[in-house]
């Protein structure tokens, strides 16, 4: 679906990616995590053609994104973090733009709008930030494109809307589609994202499925710090300890603890997940 | 080929663009129509019994409105095209750059000026019907379309291609930067022209000193209409034809290619 080889990108003197390689497959919902400024949004923009890689290759479904060919654009939808809606009624926006997406389903859009409780007859400019977000997410999902890129989709959504978003995204995922969600709000999407990609300023720190992570790491809650813990975090009533999973027992992955342990033990994590 | 241009997709795009931008076009047309109405009201309120507005001057205003709306069209209808956030939605629309550019030209060169022209003409006709003593004669009968078009439309079109290019090129203070660039270019070419006429081709123009004729030159191409043009030196004629090729050929081609290239390669 998406192949990135030896990607190099910089903004003036600030190098964002240096020799980054990544492969994304269809049928999965990827969580793209990273600290502020590591390049999550930049990576999404390179994948959808808004930015051009300075060197290296990025290939999406056989297309070079930066060329922005109609065939490529018709198979992809990008939801930016700050979506600026036009001065147009939502339903009219959807109907006019939907014509350009071969698999667009207007009935699905109307159903999603009802589920999100957003009035389709209102203009974007009259909706709140959260409502605009929900409207554009509804439209993105209704296009039934093979690749959906979402940059912080749960930002600005209220608690019930986050639950609706989780439900809608999980229903959207099919075997030939791929969804990439860049987020800081891992708790909003914890049970949804699999695999997990963690970026840092040097490139990709981790790209593994939840199964692979739980095979290799264990996330335990205990009253004290475990001796063998590679990372510990104090929480209410005790500590979350991240250890190597030496006994191959099943455990639930705590994404926040995973993120912190990956950042504090970069080389060790690379070594553990070396393929 | 379908990636470059598809006629069905193009028509869908034109329909979508016109539909989305119709209210903006209507606003511009309404402003010009309101200006004419305001002028009429000012004649009623502040004018004397003999205050009238001739049909020819109102016809000129109608053409002026259409030309001006054409020039400001890119900044009005497509101002957010290269905005880092606002432009993302349009640039990722599944249509080719060729289709998007042609659609932009249709809206800026044809639809908005036509809408403005018809609106102002309609208002003029209505006002003339209501108060024929103030608005003398219908402007529609003074339009002389063929003559007016021949006189200024080509230059306005070239200027507009330049404005479209500048709208895509500049991200902030578009109108100011475009106007400054236009004025700068005009001054630059005017200085070259003055230098050529007063220094390089001084002798060629000296011979016109004794001629008892009126020469009116509104634009460069009018030079060839001078009776004595054949007597000018071959260097002058070469430079003249070169300037014609530059202004009517190379410059618009640069603007068109530059706009296409900018739309194709712009990053967000």
mmCIF file of C-alpha atoms in Angstrom, chain A residues 22-181:
data_model
loop_
_atom_site.group_PDB
_atom_site.id
_atom_site.type_symbol
_atom_site.label_atom_id
_atom_site.label_comp_id
_atom_site.label_asym_id
_atom_site.label_seq_id
_atom_site.Cartn_x
_atom_site.Cartn_y
_atom_site.Cartn_z
ATOM 1 C CA UNK A 22 8.659 2.297 6.234
ATOM 2 C CA UNK A 23 6.066 -0.081 4.828
ATOM 3 C CA UNK A 24 2.336 0.198 5.467
ATOM 4 C CA UNK A 25 -0.021 -2.594 4.501
ATOM 5 C CA UNK A 26 -3.681 -2.680 3.598
ATOM 6 C CA UNK A 27 -6.253 -3.911 6.074
ATOM 7 C CA UNK A 28 -4.715 -2.125 9.078
ATOM 8 C CA UNK A 29 -5.246 0.944 11.216
ATOM 9 C CA UNK A 30 -1.843 2.432 11.987
ATOM 10 C CA UNK A 31 -1.259 4.669 14.968
ATOM 11 C CA UNK A 32 1.468 7.217 14.265
ATOM 12 C CA UNK A 33 2.928 8.486 17.511
ATOM 13 C CA UNK A 34 5.773 10.817 18.335
ATOM 14 C CA UNK A 35 6.783 13.845 20.328
ATOM 15 C CA UNK A 36 5.961 17.342 19.161
ATOM 16 C CA UNK A 37 7.968 18.343 16.115
ATOM 17 C CA UNK A 38 9.312 14.913 15.106
ATOM 18 C CA UNK A 39 7.502 14.970 11.783
ATOM 19 C CA UNK A 40 4.196 13.115 12.105
ATOM 20 C CA UNK A 41 2.286 15.708 10.094
ATOM 21 C CA UNK A 42 5.195 16.020 7.670
ATOM 22 C CA UNK A 43 5.121 12.268 7.044
ATOM 23 C CA UNK A 44 1.374 12.342 6.400
ATOM 24 C CA UNK A 45 1.808 15.287 4.016
ATOM 25 C CA UNK A 46 4.552 13.476 2.116
ATOM 26 C CA UNK A 47 2.271 10.444 1.793
ATOM 27 C CA UNK A 48 -0.565 12.510 0.360
ATOM 28 C CA UNK A 49 1.588 14.642 -1.922
ATOM 29 C CA UNK A 50 1.419 17.974 -0.155
ATOM 30 C CA UNK A 51 5.172 17.901 0.389
ATOM 31 C CA UNK A 52 7.954 16.543 -1.766
ATOM 32 C CA UNK A 53 10.659 14.315 -0.335
ATOM 33 C CA UNK A 54 14.078 15.896 -0.841
ATOM 34 C CA UNK A 55 15.483 12.457 -1.630
ATOM 35 C CA UNK A 56 14.388 8.870 -1.348
ATOM 36 C CA UNK A 57 11.170 7.306 -2.547
ATOM 37 C CA UNK A 58 7.585 7.382 -1.437
ATOM 38 C CA UNK A 59 5.182 5.149 -3.267
ATOM 39 C CA UNK A 60 1.456 4.915 -2.534
ATOM 40 C CA UNK A 61 -0.496 2.284 -4.463
ATOM 41 C CA UNK A 62 1.982 2.525 -7.319
ATOM 42 C CA UNK A 63 1.764 6.323 -7.511
ATOM 43 C CA UNK A 64 4.297 8.990 -6.661
ATOM 44 C CA UNK A 65 2.266 11.192 -4.315
ATOM 45 C CA UNK A 66 3.886 14.511 -5.161
ATOM 46 C CA UNK A 67 2.678 14.288 -8.776
ATOM 47 C CA UNK A 68 -0.889 14.520 -7.371
ATOM 48 C CA UNK A 69 -2.446 12.632 -10.241
ATOM 49 C CA UNK A 70 -6.264 12.406 -10.186
ATOM 50 C CA UNK A 71 -6.104 8.593 -10.013
ATOM 51 C CA UNK A 72 -3.959 8.824 -6.881
ATOM 52 C CA UNK A 73 -6.045 11.579 -5.287
ATOM 53 C CA UNK A 74 -9.240 9.617 -5.884
ATOM 54 C CA UNK A 75 -7.888 6.752 -3.762
ATOM 55 C CA UNK A 76 -6.816 8.860 -0.802
ATOM 56 C CA UNK A 77 -8.267 11.255 1.724
ATOM 57 C CA UNK A 78 -6.324 13.445 4.108
ATOM 58 C CA UNK A 79 -7.937 15.054 7.152
ATOM 59 C CA UNK A 80 -5.670 17.823 8.460
ATOM 60 C CA UNK A 81 -5.489 18.725 12.134
ATOM 61 C CA UNK A 82 -6.965 22.170 11.468
ATOM 62 C CA UNK A 83 -9.573 21.708 8.827
ATOM 63 C CA UNK A 84 -10.857 25.005 7.430
ATOM 64 C CA UNK A 85 -14.341 24.456 6.113
ATOM 65 C CA UNK A 86 -15.589 26.504 3.141
ATOM 66 C CA UNK A 87 -18.547 28.871 3.389
ATOM 67 C CA UNK A 88 -20.859 26.188 2.116
ATOM 68 C CA UNK A 89 -23.563 23.908 3.540
ATOM 69 C CA UNK A 90 -22.095 20.553 4.589
ATOM 70 C CA UNK A 91 -24.480 18.488 2.465
ATOM 71 C CA UNK A 92 -23.777 20.604 -0.604
ATOM 72 C CA UNK A 93 -20.029 20.339 0.039
ATOM 73 C CA UNK A 94 -20.326 16.551 0.240
ATOM 74 C CA UNK A 95 -22.497 16.215 -2.841
ATOM 75 C CA UNK A 96 -20.233 18.401 -4.990
ATOM 76 C CA UNK A 97 -16.989 16.813 -3.860
ATOM 77 C CA UNK A 98 -18.292 13.283 -3.699
ATOM 78 C CA UNK A 99 -18.586 13.279 -7.506
ATOM 79 C CA UNK A 100 -14.802 13.103 -7.720
ATOM 80 C CA UNK A 101 -14.451 9.965 -5.614
ATOM 81 C CA UNK A 102 -15.450 6.847 -7.552
ATOM 82 C CA UNK A 103 -16.668 4.945 -4.477
ATOM 83 C CA UNK A 104 -18.358 7.812 -2.676
ATOM 84 C CA UNK A 105 -21.538 6.778 -0.828
ATOM 85 C CA UNK A 106 -23.822 9.700 -0.024
ATOM 86 C CA UNK A 107 -26.221 7.543 2.006
ATOM 87 C CA UNK A 108 -23.320 6.470 4.200
ATOM 88 C CA UNK A 109 -22.404 10.141 4.636
ATOM 89 C CA UNK A 110 -25.940 11.005 5.741
ATOM 90 C CA UNK A 111 -25.973 8.070 8.180
ATOM 91 C CA UNK A 112 -22.645 9.149 9.666
ATOM 92 C CA UNK A 113 -23.802 12.742 9.967
ATOM 93 C CA UNK A 114 -26.867 11.524 11.870
ATOM 94 C CA UNK A 115 -24.663 9.367 14.089
ATOM 95 C CA UNK A 116 -22.364 12.322 14.765
ATOM 96 C CA UNK A 117 -25.397 14.548 15.356
ATOM 97 C CA UNK A 118 -24.245 17.253 12.960
ATOM 98 C CA UNK A 119 -26.788 19.196 10.917
ATOM 99 C CA UNK A 120 -25.871 18.757 7.258
ATOM 100 C CA UNK A 121 -27.870 21.811 6.208
ATOM 101 C CA UNK A 122 -25.660 24.152 8.213
ATOM 102 C CA UNK A 123 -22.724 25.904 6.635
ATOM 103 C CA UNK A 124 -19.273 24.861 7.812
ATOM 104 C CA UNK A 125 -18.616 28.378 9.027
ATOM 105 C CA UNK A 126 -21.611 28.160 11.388
ATOM 106 C CA UNK A 127 -20.433 24.908 13.003
ATOM 107 C CA UNK A 128 -18.089 24.605 15.961
ATOM 108 C CA UNK A 129 -14.562 23.246 15.466
ATOM 109 C CA UNK A 130 -15.588 19.825 16.755
ATOM 110 C CA UNK A 131 -18.662 19.695 14.528
ATOM 111 C CA UNK A 132 -16.604 20.656 11.473
ATOM 112 C CA UNK A 133 -14.172 17.898 12.370
ATOM 113 C CA UNK A 134 -16.962 15.340 12.608
ATOM 114 C CA UNK A 135 -18.432 16.482 9.302
ATOM 115 C CA UNK A 136 -15.157 16.117 7.438
ATOM 116 C CA UNK A 137 -14.485 12.744 9.094
ATOM 117 C CA UNK A 138 -17.936 11.593 7.972
ATOM 118 C CA UNK A 139 -17.167 12.724 4.447
ATOM 119 C CA UNK A 140 -13.707 11.113 4.450
ATOM 120 C CA UNK A 141 -15.131 7.763 5.504
ATOM 121 C CA UNK A 142 -17.930 8.014 2.939
ATOM 122 C CA UNK A 143 -15.435 8.385 0.089
ATOM 123 C CA UNK A 144 -14.414 4.729 0.717
ATOM 124 C CA UNK A 145 -10.882 5.523 -0.417
ATOM 125 C CA UNK A 146 -8.117 2.958 0.004
ATOM 126 C CA UNK A 147 -5.988 5.232 2.163
ATOM 127 C CA UNK A 148 -7.266 7.597 4.828
ATOM 128 C CA UNK A 149 -4.788 9.800 6.660
ATOM 129 C CA UNK A 150 -6.000 11.480 9.828
ATOM 130 C CA UNK A 151 -4.002 14.062 11.712
ATOM 131 C CA UNK A 152 -5.208 14.256 15.319
ATOM 132 C CA UNK A 153 -8.804 13.315 14.500
ATOM 133 C CA UNK A 154 -9.993 13.297 18.110
ATOM 134 C CA UNK A 155 -8.736 16.823 18.819
ATOM 135 C CA UNK A 156 -11.658 19.062 19.593
ATOM 136 C CA UNK A 157 -14.146 16.205 19.973
ATOM 137 C CA UNK A 158 -16.221 15.812 23.096
ATOM 138 C CA UNK A 159 -16.280 12.512 25.024
ATOM 139 C CA UNK A 160 -19.341 10.976 23.329
ATOM 140 C CA UNK A 161 -17.960 11.990 19.911
ATOM 141 C CA UNK A 162 -14.681 10.196 20.632
ATOM 142 C CA UNK A 163 -16.628 6.998 21.288
ATOM 143 C CA UNK A 164 -18.567 7.545 18.048
ATOM 144 C CA UNK A 165 -15.296 8.131 16.212
ATOM 145 C CA UNK A 166 -13.836 4.869 17.531
ATOM 146 C CA UNK A 167 -16.940 2.981 16.466
ATOM 147 C CA UNK A 168 -17.027 4.575 13.015
ATOM 148 C CA UNK A 169 -13.329 3.995 12.300
ATOM 149 C CA UNK A 170 -13.473 0.362 13.398
ATOM 150 C CA UNK A 171 -16.448 -0.219 11.088
ATOM 151 C CA UNK A 172 -14.678 1.508 8.217
ATOM 152 C CA UNK A 173 -11.580 -0.640 8.169
ATOM 153 C CA UNK A 174 -11.630 -3.238 5.388
ATOM 154 C CA UNK A 175 -9.085 -5.668 3.996
ATOM 155 C CA UNK A 176 -8.060 -3.384 1.153
ATOM 156 C CA UNK A 177 -8.087 -0.089 2.963
ATOM 157 C CA UNK A 178 -5.455 1.432 5.214
ATOM 158 C CA UNK A 179 -6.002 4.099 7.837
ATOM 159 C CA UNK A 180 -3.147 6.056 9.383
ATOM 160 C CA UNK A 181 -3.959 8.076 12.492
#
